[in-house]
Structures are given as structure tokens and as C-alpha cells.
Amino acid sequence: NAGVMQNPRHLVRRRGQEARLRCSPMKGHSHVYWYRQLPEEGLKFMVYLQKENIIDESGMPKERFSAEFPKEGPSILRIQQVVRGDSAAYFCASSQAPGMNTEAFFGQGTRLTVV
Amino acid sequence: AQSVTQLGSHVSVSEGALVLLRCNYSSSVPPYLFWYVQYPNQGLQLLLKYTTGATLVKGINGFEAEFKKSETSFHLTKPSAHMSDAAEYFCAVSDPNNDMRFGAGTRLTVKP
């Protein structure tokens, strides 16, 4: 049973380009969470999705950022027109349906560098 | 919505000394509580979790945490620090119908 897979591990984008970060949850997990970790800062919640639904996006910047978790395929975090301040590590986690097993399993992260 | 506060963004201890990392939570329903560890340039790994039952929870690498409802706390301890414990530690809370929220993290430094 493979863990949470994120790709790419490292992504370099020029200012103004788009960044697409992918997250494949663990098998059987239908809940995905995205977090951003800025240098020397903690883990900041961005968005919580279930299949085809955004449950909580209170941590997402209002502009340029979007997330989806389609019925088939990985969850995608999309950042349009990236700026230097978007440089960070983006972590994805997945869990089973809420309940006793709400433990989240994390991917290795995608490190985005905007140049 | 639930939230987590970790007191102390940096904690430094000597090798062999007690490790105490503090976590207080806020939740409108009985919470599920977690501690995760992050080593440099890696993702988060689960150390231990509390869901129901015994309030003293033992995890990996000699860590344990105690759920104290009256204090809304879930502090992480280890009797004797090892150099390999140097990492960032995150406390997290979730409830049965909501998403998981993390504290800001505590960076643990272990001095020889």
C-alpha cells in the first residue's frame, strides 16, 4: 500500500508562470488536505477536500490559488501567476473518512521555488 | 472550528534531559489529538495519537503524551533526549466531522 505521493518533489517557476502540484492519496483515503510551510514557519492549513468537493478552503489565498480533487486522479493544487512569496514547501495529507481513523498520512512535499 | 496552540516555537535541551513540548487545543466536541515529527527536508510522521480511552498515550521513539481535558492540553514528553530527536514537532487536533488543524510547530534542538 503506497503512501501519499506528491509530485514533483521540486518545482522551479519564473514569476508569472503557473505551478501545478499533484497529490495522490493513500489507497482507500477520500480526504485530502493541503498545507503550506514557509521557511522558518510552521504548517499552515490551506484547504480540505473530499472527492469532488471542497469542504474547507478558509486557509487558501483568495486569488491565484485553487484546488481540486476529482473523482478520478490526483488532487491538484494550482497556483497561477506565481510570485516570489509563493516559494515554500507544500504538503499534502490524506485520511480515511472522519472517525476513529482521522490520522493523516503525509507526502514528502513539493518544494516550490519562484525565481 | 478547532485550533491548536503550541507554546514555544523553539525548545533547547541537553542530551539526556527531559523533553517537554506544550500543546493546548480548542474544540467544541471531544477531540482527536496527534503529535507529528518532521525531520529536515522530509514530510511529517505520526508520533502518537489520542482518540478515546487511556489518556496517557505512548508513541514511537520513547515519546508519550497525556490528554488532560480539564487543562485542554496534550503535552509531549520524553524522559531523556537523544541527539536524533532534533526535529520540528507539530501538535494537531481534529474532531469526527471536521478537518485537521496543526499548531505552528516547535523546533527542538538537542545539545551535546
JSON list of C-alpha atoms in Angstrom, two decimals:
[
{"chain": "A", "resi": 1, "resn": "ASN", "atom": "CA", "xyz": [0.00, 0.00, 0.00]},
{"chain": "A", "resi": 2, "resn": "ALA", "atom": "CA", "xyz": [1.87, 3.02, -1.26]},
{"chain": "A", "resi": 3, "resn": "GLY", "atom": "CA", "xyz": [1.88, 6.12, 0.88]},
{"chain": "A", "resi": 4, "resn": "VAL", "atom": "CA", "xyz": [0.80, 9.57, -0.11]},
{"chain": "A", "resi": 5, "resn": "MET", "atom": "CA", "xyz": [2.59, 10.50, -3.31]},
{"chain": "A", "resi": 6, "resn": "GLN", "atom": "CA", "xyz": [3.37, 14.06, -4.23]},
{"chain": "A", "resi": 7, "resn": "ASN", "atom": "CA", "xyz": [4.97, 15.21, -7.41]},
{"chain": "A", "resi": 8, "resn": "PRO", "atom": "CA", "xyz": [7.06, 16.85, -8.39]},
{"chain": "A", "resi": 9, "resn": "ARG", "atom": "CA", "xyz": [9.33, 16.90, -5.33]},
{"chain": "A", "resi": 10, "resn": "HIS", "atom": "CA", "xyz": [10.95, 20.09, -6.51]},
{"chain": "A", "resi": 11, "resn": "LEU", "atom": "CA", "xyz": [9.47, 22.69, -8.83]},
{"chain": "A", "resi": 12, "resn": "VAL", "atom": "CA", "xyz": [11.08, 25.86, -10.12]},
{"chain": "A", "resi": 13, "resn": "ARG", "atom": "CA", "xyz": [8.94, 28.50, -11.76]},
{"chain": "A", "resi": 14, "resn": "ARG", "atom": "CA", "xyz": [9.59, 32.01, -13.01]},
{"chain": "A", "resi": 15, "resn": "ARG", "atom": "CA", "xyz": [7.43, 34.82, -11.71]},
{"chain": "A", "resi": 16, "resn": "GLY", "atom": "CA", "xyz": [4.13, 34.92, -13.58]},
{"chain": "A", "resi": 17, "resn": "GLN", "atom": "CA", "xyz": [4.10, 31.24, -14.52]},
{"chain": "A", "resi": 18, "resn": "GLU", "atom": "CA", "xyz": [1.67, 28.63, -13.25]},
{"chain": "A", "resi": 19, "resn": "ALA", "atom": "CA", "xyz": [2.55, 25.93, -10.75]},
{"chain": "A", "resi": 20, "resn": "ARG", "atom": "CA", "xyz": [0.66, 22.64, -10.55]},
{"chain": "A", "resi": 21, "resn": "LEU", "atom": "CA", "xyz": [1.25, 20.40, -7.58]},
{"chain": "A", "resi": 22, "resn": "ARG", "atom": "CA", "xyz": [-0.12, 16.87, -7.54]},
{"chain": "A", "resi": 23, "resn": "CYS", "atom": "CA", "xyz": [-1.08, 14.64, -4.67]},
{"chain": "A", "resi": 24, "resn": "SER", "atom": "CA", "xyz": [-2.19, 11.03, -4.87]},
{"chain": "A", "resi": 25, "resn": "PRO", "atom": "CA", "xyz": [-3.71, 9.96, -1.54]},
{"chain": "A", "resi": 26, "resn": "MET", "atom": "CA", "xyz": [-3.23, 6.59, 0.05]},
{"chain": "A", "resi": 27, "resn": "LYS", "atom": "CA", "xyz": [-5.44, 3.84, -1.30]},
{"chain": "A", "resi": 28, "resn": "GLY", "atom": "CA", "xyz": [-8.84, 3.98, 0.29]},
{"chain": "A", "resi": 29, "resn": "HIS", "atom": "CA", "xyz": [-8.45, 7.56, 1.52]},
{"chain": "A", "resi": 30, "resn": "SER", "atom": "CA", "xyz": [-11.07, 10.01, 0.33]},
{"chain": "A", "resi": 31, "resn": "HIS", "atom": "CA", "xyz": [-9.97, 13.08, 2.28]},
{"chain": "A", "resi": 32, "resn": "VAL", "atom": "CA", "xyz": [-7.10, 15.31, 1.20]},
{"chain": "A", "resi": 33, "resn": "TYR", "atom": "CA", "xyz": [-5.54, 18.25, 2.98]},
{"chain": "A", "resi": 34, "resn": "TRP", "atom": "CA", "xyz": [-3.05, 20.77, 1.65]},
{"chain": "A", "resi": 35, "resn": "TYR", "atom": "CA", "xyz": [-0.66, 22.68, 3.88]},
{"chain": "A", "resi": 36, "resn": "ARG", "atom": "CA", "xyz": [1.99, 25.28, 3.19]},
{"chain": "A", "resi": 37, "resn": "GLN", "atom": "CA", "xyz": [5.19, 25.56, 5.13]},
{"chain": "A", "resi": 38, "resn": "LEU", "atom": "CA", "xyz": [7.14, 28.75, 4.67]},
{"chain": "A", "resi": 39, "resn": "PRO", "atom": "CA", "xyz": [10.84, 28.91, 5.62]},
{"chain": "A", "resi": 40, "resn": "GLU", "atom": "CA", "xyz": [11.24, 29.08, 9.40]},
{"chain": "A", "resi": 41, "resn": "GLU", "atom": "CA", "xyz": [7.46, 28.99, 9.84]},
{"chain": "A", "resi": 42, "resn": "GLY", "atom": "CA", "xyz": [5.02, 26.32, 10.85]},
{"chain": "A", "resi": 43, "resn": "LEU", "atom": "CA", "xyz": [2.50, 24.36, 8.92]},
{"chain": "A", "resi": 44, "resn": "LYS", "atom": "CA", "xyz": [-0.39, 26.45, 7.65]},
{"chain": "A", "resi": 45, "resn": "PHE", "atom": "CA", "xyz": [-3.67, 24.86, 6.66]},
{"chain": "A", "resi": 46, "resn": "MET", "atom": "CA", "xyz": [-4.82, 25.75, 3.17]},
{"chain": "A", "resi": 47, "resn": "VAL", "atom": "CA", "xyz": [-7.67, 23.54, 2.05]},
{"chain": "A", "resi": 48, "resn": "TYR", "atom": "CA", "xyz": [-9.53, 20.35, 2.86]},
{"chain": "A", "resi": 49, "resn": "LEU", "atom": "CA", "xyz": [-11.17, 18.36, 0.10]},
{"chain": "A", "resi": 50, "resn": "GLN", "atom": "CA", "xyz": [-13.17, 15.23, -0.34]},
{"chain": "A", "resi": 51, "resn": "LYS", "atom": "CA", "xyz": [-13.77, 13.62, -3.69]},
{"chain": "A", "resi": 52, "resn": "GLU", "atom": "CA", "xyz": [-15.20, 16.31, -5.99]},
{"chain": "A", "resi": 53, "resn": "ASN", "atom": "CA", "xyz": [-15.92, 18.64, -3.07]},
{"chain": "A", "resi": 54, "resn": "ILE", "atom": "CA", "xyz": [-14.11, 21.43, -1.30]},
{"chain": "A", "resi": 55, "resn": "ILE", "atom": "CA", "xyz": [-15.01, 21.14, 2.38]},
{"chain": "A", "resi": 56, "resn": "ASP", "atom": "CA", "xyz": [-12.97, 23.96, 3.87]},
{"chain": "A", "resi": 57, "resn": "GLU", "atom": "CA", "xyz": [-10.84, 26.44, 1.96]},
{"chain": "A", "resi": 58, "resn": "SER", "atom": "CA", "xyz": [-10.52, 29.01, 4.70]},
{"chain": "A", "resi": 59, "resn": "GLY", "atom": "CA", "xyz": [-6.72, 28.87, 4.51]},
{"chain": "A", "resi": 60, "resn": "MET", "atom": "CA", "xyz": [-6.48, 29.48, 0.78]},
{"chain": "A", "resi": 61, "resn": "PRO", "atom": "CA", "xyz": [-5.46, 32.89, -0.51]},
{"chain": "A", "resi": 62, "resn": "LYS", "atom": "CA", "xyz": [-8.43, 34.48, -2.24]},
{"chain": "A", "resi": 63, "resn": "GLU", "atom": "CA", "xyz": [-6.64, 34.99, -5.54]},
{"chain": "A", "resi": 64, "resn": "ARG", "atom": "CA", "xyz": [-4.41, 32.85, -7.76]},
{"chain": "A", "resi": 65, "resn": "PHE", "atom": "CA", "xyz": [-4.79, 29.67, -5.69]},
{"chain": "A", "resi": 66, "resn": "SER", "atom": "CA", "xyz": [-7.22, 26.85, -6.41]},
{"chain": "A", "resi": 67, "resn": "ALA", "atom": "CA", "xyz": [-7.53, 23.18, -5.53]},
{"chain": "A", "resi": 68, "resn": "GLU", "atom": "CA", "xyz": [-9.46, 20.23, -6.81]},
{"chain": "A", "resi": 69, "resn": "PHE", "atom": "CA", "xyz": [-9.87, 16.57, -6.04]},
{"chain": "A", "resi": 70, "resn": "PRO", "atom": "CA", "xyz": [-11.63, 14.94, -8.98]},
{"chain": "A", "resi": 71, "resn": "LYS", "atom": "CA", "xyz": [-13.46, 11.66, -8.93]},
{"chain": "A", "resi": 72, "resn": "GLU", "atom": "CA", "xyz": [-10.57, 10.08, -10.77]},
{"chain": "A", "resi": 73, "resn": "GLY", "atom": "CA", "xyz": [-6.95, 11.07, -10.47]},
{"chain": "A", "resi": 74, "resn": "PRO", "atom": "CA", "xyz": [-4.87, 13.03, -8.01]},
{"chain": "A", "resi": 75, "resn": "SER", "atom": "CA", "xyz": [-5.68, 16.17, -6.11]},
{"chain": "A", "resi": 76, "resn": "ILE", "atom": "CA", "xyz": [-4.22, 19.27, -7.75]},
{"chain": "A", "resi": 77, "resn": "LEU", "atom": "CA", "xyz": [-3.13, 22.48, -6.09]},
{"chain": "A", "resi": 78, "resn": "ARG", "atom": "CA", "xyz": [-2.82, 25.17, -8.72]},
{"chain": "A", "resi": 79, "resn": "ILE", "atom": "CA", "xyz": [-1.07, 28.49, -8.28]},
{"chain": "A", "resi": 80, "resn": "GLN", "atom": "CA", "xyz": [-1.45, 30.97, -11.09]},
{"chain": "A", "resi": 81, "resn": "GLN", "atom": "CA", "xyz": [0.92, 33.85, -11.81]},
{"chain": "A", "resi": 82, "resn": "VAL", "atom": "CA", "xyz": [3.35, 32.80, -9.11]},
{"chain": "A", "resi": 83, "resn": "VAL", "atom": "CA", "xyz": [5.27, 35.39, -7.11]},
{"chain": "A", "resi": 84, "resn": "ARG", "atom": "CA", "xyz": [8.43, 35.06, -5.03]},
{"chain": "A", "resi": 85, "resn": "GLY", "atom": "CA", "xyz": [6.34, 34.89, -1.85]},
{"chain": "A", "resi": 86, "resn": "ASP", "atom": "CA", "xyz": [4.80, 31.64, -3.05]},
{"chain": "A", "resi": 87, "resn": "SER", "atom": "CA", "xyz": [8.14, 29.89, -2.59]},
{"chain": "A", "resi": 88, "resn": "ALA", "atom": "CA", "xyz": [7.51, 27.29, 0.10]},
{"chain": "A", "resi": 89, "resn": "ALA", "atom": "CA", "xyz": [7.10, 23.61, 0.78]},
{"chain": "A", "resi": 90, "resn": "TYR", "atom": "CA", "xyz": [3.60, 22.38, 0.06]},
{"chain": "A", "resi": 91, "resn": "PHE", "atom": "CA", "xyz": [2.50, 19.25, 1.85]},
{"chain": "A", "resi": 92, "resn": "CYS", "atom": "CA", "xyz": [-0.44, 17.04, 1.10]},
{"chain": "A", "resi": 93, "resn": "ALA", "atom": "CA", "xyz": [-2.01, 14.65, 3.58]},
{"chain": "A", "resi": 94, "resn": "SER", "atom": "CA", "xyz": [-4.78, 12.12, 3.25]},
{"chain": "A", "resi": 95, "resn": "SER", "atom": "CA", "xyz": [-7.06, 10.35, 5.67]},
{"chain": "A", "resi": 96, "resn": "GLN", "atom": "CA", "xyz": [-10.00, 7.98, 5.70]},
{"chain": "A", "resi": 97, "resn": "ALA", "atom": "CA", "xyz": [-13.48, 9.28, 6.35]},
{"chain": "A", "resi": 98, "resn": "PRO", "atom": "CA", "xyz": [-13.82, 11.18, 9.65]},
{"chain": "A", "resi": 99, "resn": "GLY", "atom": "CA", "xyz": [-13.99, 8.96, 12.66]},
{"chain": "A", "resi": 100, "resn": "MET", "atom": "CA", "xyz": [-11.58, 6.88, 14.68]},
{"chain": "A", "resi": 101, "resn": "ASN", "atom": "CA", "xyz": [-9.04, 6.86, 11.89]},
{"chain": "A", "resi": 102, "resn": "THR", "atom": "CA", "xyz": [-8.69, 10.55, 11.24]},
{"chain": "A", "resi": 103, "resn": "GLU", "atom": "CA", "xyz": [-4.94, 10.18, 11.40]},
{"chain": "A", "resi": 104, "resn": "ALA", "atom": "CA", "xyz": [-3.48, 11.91, 8.38]},
{"chain": "A", "resi": 105, "resn": "PHE", "atom": "CA", "xyz": [-0.63, 10.49, 6.36]},
{"chain": "A", "resi": 106, "resn": "PHE", "atom": "CA", "xyz": [1.69, 12.96, 4.74]},
{"chain": "A", "resi": 107, "resn": "GLY", "atom": "CA", "xyz": [3.51, 13.06, 1.48]},
{"chain": "A", "resi": 108, "resn": "GLN", "atom": "CA", "xyz": [7.14, 14.15, 1.16]},
{"chain": "A", "resi": 109, "resn": "GLY", "atom": "CA", "xyz": [6.09, 17.56, -0.04]},
{"chain": "A", "resi": 110, "resn": "THR", "atom": "CA", "xyz": [6.71, 19.68, -3.11]},
{"chain": "A", "resi": 111, "resn": "ARG", "atom": "CA", "xyz": [9.27, 22.42, -2.73]},
{"chain": "A", "resi": 112, "resn": "LEU", "atom": "CA", "xyz": [8.33, 25.32, -4.95]},
{"chain": "A", "resi": 113, "resn": "THR", "atom": "CA", "xyz": [10.93, 27.91, -5.79]},
{"chain": "A", "resi": 114, "resn": "VAL", "atom": "CA", "xyz": [9.91, 31.02, -7.68]},
{"chain": "A", "resi": 115, "resn": "VAL", "atom": "CA", "xyz": [12.76, 32.80, -9.40]},
{"chain": "B", "resi": 1, "resn": "ALA", "atom": "CA", "xyz": [-13.66, 25.22, 14.49]},
{"chain": "B", "resi": 2, "resn": "GLN", "atom": "CA", "xyz": [-10.92, 23.59, 16.47]},
{"chain": "B", "resi": 3, "resn": "SER", "atom": "CA", "xyz": [-7.47, 25.11, 16.93]},
{"chain": "B", "resi": 4, "resn": "VAL", "atom": "CA", "xyz": [-4.12, 24.32, 18.46]},
{"chain": "B", "resi": 5, "resn": "THR", "atom": "CA", "xyz": [-1.58, 26.47, 20.28]},
{"chain": "B", "resi": 6, "resn": "GLN", "atom": "CA", "xyz": [1.98, 25.30, 20.76]},
{"chain": "B", "resi": 7, "resn": "LEU", "atom": "CA", "xyz": [3.80, 27.26, 23.43]},
{"chain": "B", "resi": 8, "resn": "GLY", "atom": "CA", "xyz": [7.38, 27.94, 22.45]},
{"chain": "B", "resi": 9, "resn": "SER", "atom": "CA", "xyz": [8.49, 27.95, 18.84]},
{"chain": "B", "resi": 10, "resn": "HIS", "atom": "CA", "xyz": [11.98, 26.81, 19.88]},
{"chain": "B", "resi": 11, "resn": "VAL", "atom": "CA", "xyz": [12.97, 24.48, 22.71]},
{"chain": "B", "resi": 12, "resn": "SER", "atom": "CA", "xyz": [16.55, 23.56, 23.50]},
{"chain": "B", "resi": 13, "resn": "VAL", "atom": "CA", "xyz": [17.58, 20.75, 25.85]},
{"chain": "B", "resi": 14, "resn": "SER", "atom": "CA", "xyz": [20.78, 18.92, 26.66]},
{"chain": "B", "resi": 15, "resn": "GLU", "atom": "CA", "xyz": [21.23, 15.33, 25.63]},
{"chain": "B", "resi": 16, "resn": "GLY", "atom": "CA", "xyz": [19.77, 13.12, 28.35]},
{"chain": "B", "resi": 17, "resn": "ALA", "atom": "CA", "xyz": [17.49, 15.83, 29.71]},
{"chain": "B", "resi": 18, "resn": "LEU", "atom": "CA", "xyz": [13.71, 15.76, 29.85]},
{"chain": "B", "resi": 19, "resn": "VAL", "atom": "CA", "xyz": [11.87, 16.90, 26.75]},
{"chain": "B", "resi": 20, "resn": "LEU", "atom": "CA", "xyz": [8.58, 18.77, 27.27]},
{"chain": "B", "resi": 21, "resn": "LEU", "atom": "CA", "xyz": [6.73, 20.26, 24.31]},
{"chain": "B", "resi": 22, "resn": "ARG", "atom": "CA", "xyz": [3.49, 22.03, 25.14]},
{"chain": "B", "resi": 23, "resn": "CYS", "atom": "CA", "xyz": [0.23, 21.88, 23.25]},
{"chain": "B", "resi": 24, "resn": "ASN", "atom": "CA", "xyz": [-3.16, 23.33, 24.12]},
{"chain": "B", "resi": 25, "resn": "TYR", "atom": "CA", "xyz": [-6.22, 22.83, 21.99]},
{"chain": "B", "resi": 26, "resn": "SER", "atom": "CA", "xyz": [-9.64, 24.27, 21.48]},
{"chain": "B", "resi": 27, "resn": "SER", "atom": "CA", "xyz": [-12.50, 22.10, 20.33]},
{"chain": "B", "resi": 28, "resn": "SER", "atom": "CA", "xyz": [-16.26, 22.20, 20.73]},
{"chain": "B", "resi": 29, "resn": "VAL", "atom": "CA", "xyz": [-16.50, 18.41, 20.77]},
{"chain": "B", "resi": 30, "resn": "PRO", "atom": "CA", "xyz": [-14.28, 15.68, 22.18]},
{"chain": "B", "resi": 31, "resn": "PRO", "atom": "CA", "xyz": [-11.13, 15.99, 20.14]},
{"chain": "B", "resi": 32, "resn": "TYR", "atom": "CA", "xyz": [-8.76, 13.61, 18.50]},
{"chain": "B", "resi": 33, "resn": "LEU", "atom": "CA", "xyz": [-5.20, 14.75, 19.19]},
{"chain": "B", "resi": 34, "resn": "PHE", "atom": "CA", "xyz": [-1.96, 13.99, 17.41]},
{"chain": "B", "resi": 35, "resn": "TRP", "atom": "CA", "xyz": [1.74, 14.71, 17.54]},
{"chain": "B", "resi": 36, "resn": "TYR", "atom": "CA", "xyz": [3.77, 14.64, 14.36]},
{"chain": "B", "resi": 37, "resn": "VAL", "atom": "CA", "xyz": [7.50, 14.99, 13.84]},
{"chain": "B", "resi": 38, "resn": "GLN", "atom": "CA", "xyz": [9.24, 16.48, 10.83]},
{"chain": "B", "resi": 39, "resn": "TYR", "atom": "CA", "xyz": [12.90, 15.89, 10.16]},
{"chain": "B", "resi": 40, "resn": "PRO", "atom": "CA", "xyz": [14.76, 18.29, 7.85]},
{"chain": "B", "resi": 41, "resn": "ASN", "atom": "CA", "xyz": [13.56, 18.20, 4.25]},
{"chain": "B", "resi": 42, "resn": "GLN", "atom": "CA", "xyz": [11.05, 15.46, 4.96]},
{"chain": "B", "resi": 43, "resn": "GLY", "atom": "CA", "xyz": [7.31, 15.13, 5.38]},
{"chain": "B", "resi": 44, "resn": "LEU", "atom": "CA", "xyz": [5.52, 14.67, 8.68]},
{"chain": "B", "resi": 45, "resn": "GLN", "atom": "CA", "xyz": [5.48, 11.37, 10.52]},
{"chain": "B", "resi": 46, "resn": "LEU", "atom": "CA", "xyz": [2.98, 10.40, 13.18]},
{"chain": "B", "resi": 47, "resn": "LEU", "atom": "CA", "xyz": [4.48, 10.07, 16.67]},
{"chain": "B", "resi": 48, "resn": "LEU", "atom": "CA", "xyz": [1.34, 9.25, 18.59]},
{"chain": "B", "resi": 49, "resn": "LYS", "atom": "CA", "xyz": [-2.38, 9.91, 18.76]},
{"chain": "B", "resi": 50, "resn": "TYR", "atom": "CA", "xyz": [-5.21, 10.10, 21.24]},
{"chain": "B", "resi": 51, "resn": "THR", "atom": "CA", "xyz": [-8.74, 9.22, 20.21]},
{"chain": "B", "resi": 52, "resn": "THR", "atom": "CA", "xyz": [-10.53, 7.70, 23.20]},
{"chain": "B", "resi": 53, "resn": "GLY", "atom": "CA", "xyz": [-9.66, 5.55, 26.18]},
{"chain": "B", "resi": 54, "resn": "ALA", "atom": "CA", "xyz": [-6.44, 5.83, 28.16]},
{"chain": "B", "resi": 55, "resn": "THR", "atom": "CA", "xyz": [-5.35, 9.42, 28.49]},
{"chain": "B", "resi": 56, "resn": "LEU", "atom": "CA", "xyz": [-1.64, 8.60, 28.57]},
{"chain": "B", "resi": 57, "resn": "VAL", "atom": "CA", "xyz": [-0.57, 7.68, 25.09]},
{"chain": "B", "resi": 58, "resn": "LYS", "atom": "CA", "xyz": [2.77, 6.11, 24.22]},
{"chain": "B", "resi": 59, "resn": "GLY", "atom": "CA", "xyz": [4.29, 6.64, 20.81]},
{"chain": "B", "resi": 60, "resn": "ILE", "atom": "CA", "xyz": [7.40, 5.83, 18.87]},
{"chain": "B", "resi": 61, "resn": "ASN", "atom": "CA", "xyz": [10.96, 6.69, 19.88]},
{"chain": "B", "resi": 62, "resn": "GLY", "atom": "CA", "xyz": [10.13, 6.84, 23.59]},
{"chain": "B", "resi": 63, "resn": "PHE", "atom": "CA", "xyz": [7.72, 9.76, 23.36]},
{"chain": "B", "resi": 64, "resn": "GLU", "atom": "CA", "xyz": [4.45, 9.94, 25.22]},
{"chain": "B", "resi": 65, "resn": "ALA", "atom": "CA", "xyz": [1.67, 12.47, 25.70]},
{"chain": "B", "resi": 66, "resn": "GLU", "atom": "CA", "xyz": [-1.12, 12.89, 28.20]},
{"chain": "B", "resi": 67, "resn": "PHE", "atom": "CA", "xyz": [-4.58, 14.18, 27.36]},
{"chain": "B", "resi": 68, "resn": "LYS", "atom": "CA", "xyz": [-5.84, 16.44, 30.12]},
{"chain": "B", "resi": 69, "resn": "LYS", "atom": "CA", "xyz": [-9.37, 17.54, 29.41]},
{"chain": "B", "resi": 70, "resn": "SER", "atom": "CA", "xyz": [-9.54, 19.93, 32.38]},
{"chain": "B", "resi": 71, "resn": "GLU", "atom": "CA", "xyz": [-6.49, 21.77, 31.07]},
{"chain": "B", "resi": 72, "resn": "THR", "atom": "CA", "xyz": [-7.29, 21.30, 27.36]},
{"chain": "B", "resi": 73, "resn": "SER", "atom": "CA", "xyz": [-3.71, 20.15, 26.96]},
{"chain": "B", "resi": 74, "resn": "PHE", "atom": "CA", "xyz": [-1.82, 17.38, 25.19]},
{"chain": "B", "resi": 75, "resn": "HIS", "atom": "CA", "xyz": [1.82, 17.95, 26.10]},
{"chain": "B", "resi": 76, "resn": "LEU", "atom": "CA", "xyz": [4.52, 15.73, 24.59]},
{"chain": "B", "resi": 77, "resn": "THR", "atom": "CA", "xyz": [7.29, 14.35, 26.79]},
{"chain": "B", "resi": 78, "resn": "LYS", "atom": "CA", "xyz": [10.34, 12.14, 26.62]},
{"chain": "B", "resi": 79, "resn": "PRO", "atom": "CA", "xyz": [12.37, 11.33, 29.73]},
{"chain": "B", "resi": 80, "resn": "SER", "atom": "CA", "xyz": [15.78, 11.51, 28.09]},
{"chain": "B", "resi": 81, "resn": "ALA", "atom": "CA", "xyz": [16.57, 13.44, 24.93]},
{"chain": "B", "resi": 82, "resn": "HIS", "atom": "CA", "xyz": [18.74, 11.97, 22.23]},
{"chain": "B", "resi": 83, "resn": "MET", "atom": "CA", "xyz": [20.59, 13.86, 19.52]},
{"chain": "B", "resi": 84, "resn": "SER", "atom": "CA", "xyz": [18.40, 12.17, 16.91]},
{"chain": "B", "resi": 85, "resn": "ASP", "atom": "CA", "xyz": [15.30, 13.79, 18.45]},
{"chain": "B", "resi": 86, "resn": "ALA", "atom": "CA", "xyz": [16.27, 17.15, 16.98]},
{"chain": "B", "resi": 87, "resn": "ALA", "atom": "CA", "xyz": [13.41, 18.00, 14.63]},
{"chain": "B", "resi": 88, "resn": "GLU", "atom": "CA", "xyz": [10.26, 20.05, 14.38]},
{"chain": "B", "resi": 89, "resn": "TYR", "atom": "CA", "xyz": [7.21, 18.80, 16.25]},
{"chain": "B", "resi": 90, "resn": "PHE", "atom": "CA", "xyz": [3.62, 19.58, 15.41]},
{"chain": "B", "resi": 91, "resn": "CYS", "atom": "CA", "xyz": [0.55, 19.10, 17.53]},
{"chain": "B", "resi": 92, "resn": "ALA", "atom": "CA", "xyz": [-2.73, 18.60, 15.68]},
{"chain": "B", "resi": 93, "resn": "VAL", "atom": "CA", "xyz": [-6.41, 18.35, 16.53]},
{"chain": "B", "resi": 94, "resn": "SER", "atom": "CA", "xyz": [-9.40, 17.03, 14.64]},
{"chain": "B", "resi": 95, "resn": "ASP", "atom": "CA", "xyz": [-12.94, 16.13, 15.52]},
{"chain": "B", "resi": 96, "resn": "PRO", "atom": "CA", "xyz": [-15.09, 13.43, 13.95]},
{"chain": "B", "resi": 97, "resn": "ASN", "atom": "CA", "xyz": [-16.71, 15.73, 11.43]},
{"chain": "B", "resi": 98, "resn": "ASN", "atom": "CA", "xyz": [-14.07, 18.27, 10.70]},
{"chain": "B", "resi": 99, "resn": "ASP", "atom": "CA", "xyz": [-10.67, 18.72, 9.19]},
{"chain": "B", "resi": 100, "resn": "MET", "atom": "CA", "xyz": [-7.32, 18.51, 10.94]},
{"chain": "B", "resi": 101, "resn": "ARG", "atom": "CA", "xyz": [-5.59, 21.64, 12.19]},
{"chain": "B", "resi": 102, "resn": "PHE", "atom": "CA", "xyz": [-1.97, 21.95, 13.20]},
{"chain": "B", "resi": 103, "resn": "GLY", "atom": "CA", "xyz": [-0.11, 24.14, 15.60]},
{"chain": "B", "resi": 104, "resn": "ALA", "atom": "CA", "xyz": [2.68, 26.37, 14.38]},
{"chain": "B", "resi": 105, "resn": "GLY", "atom": "CA", "xyz": [5.30, 23.83, 15.41]},
{"chain": "B", "resi": 106, "resn": "THR", "atom": "CA", "xyz": [8.10, 23.66, 17.96]},
{"chain": "B", "resi": 107, "resn": "ARG", "atom": "CA", "xyz": [11.67, 23.24, 16.84]},
{"chain": "B", "resi": 108, "resn": "LEU", "atom": "CA", "xyz": [13.58, 21.01, 19.24]},
{"chain": "B", "resi": 109, "resn": "THR", "atom": "CA", "xyz": [17.35, 21.41, 19.50]},
{"chain": "B", "resi": 110, "resn": "VAL", "atom": "CA", "xyz": [19.40, 18.87, 21.45]},
{"chain": "B", "resi": 111, "resn": "LYS", "atom": "CA", "xyz": [22.79, 20.00, 22.73]},
{"chain": "B", "resi": 112, "resn": "PRO", "atom": "CA", "xyz": [25.60, 17.53, 23.33]}
]
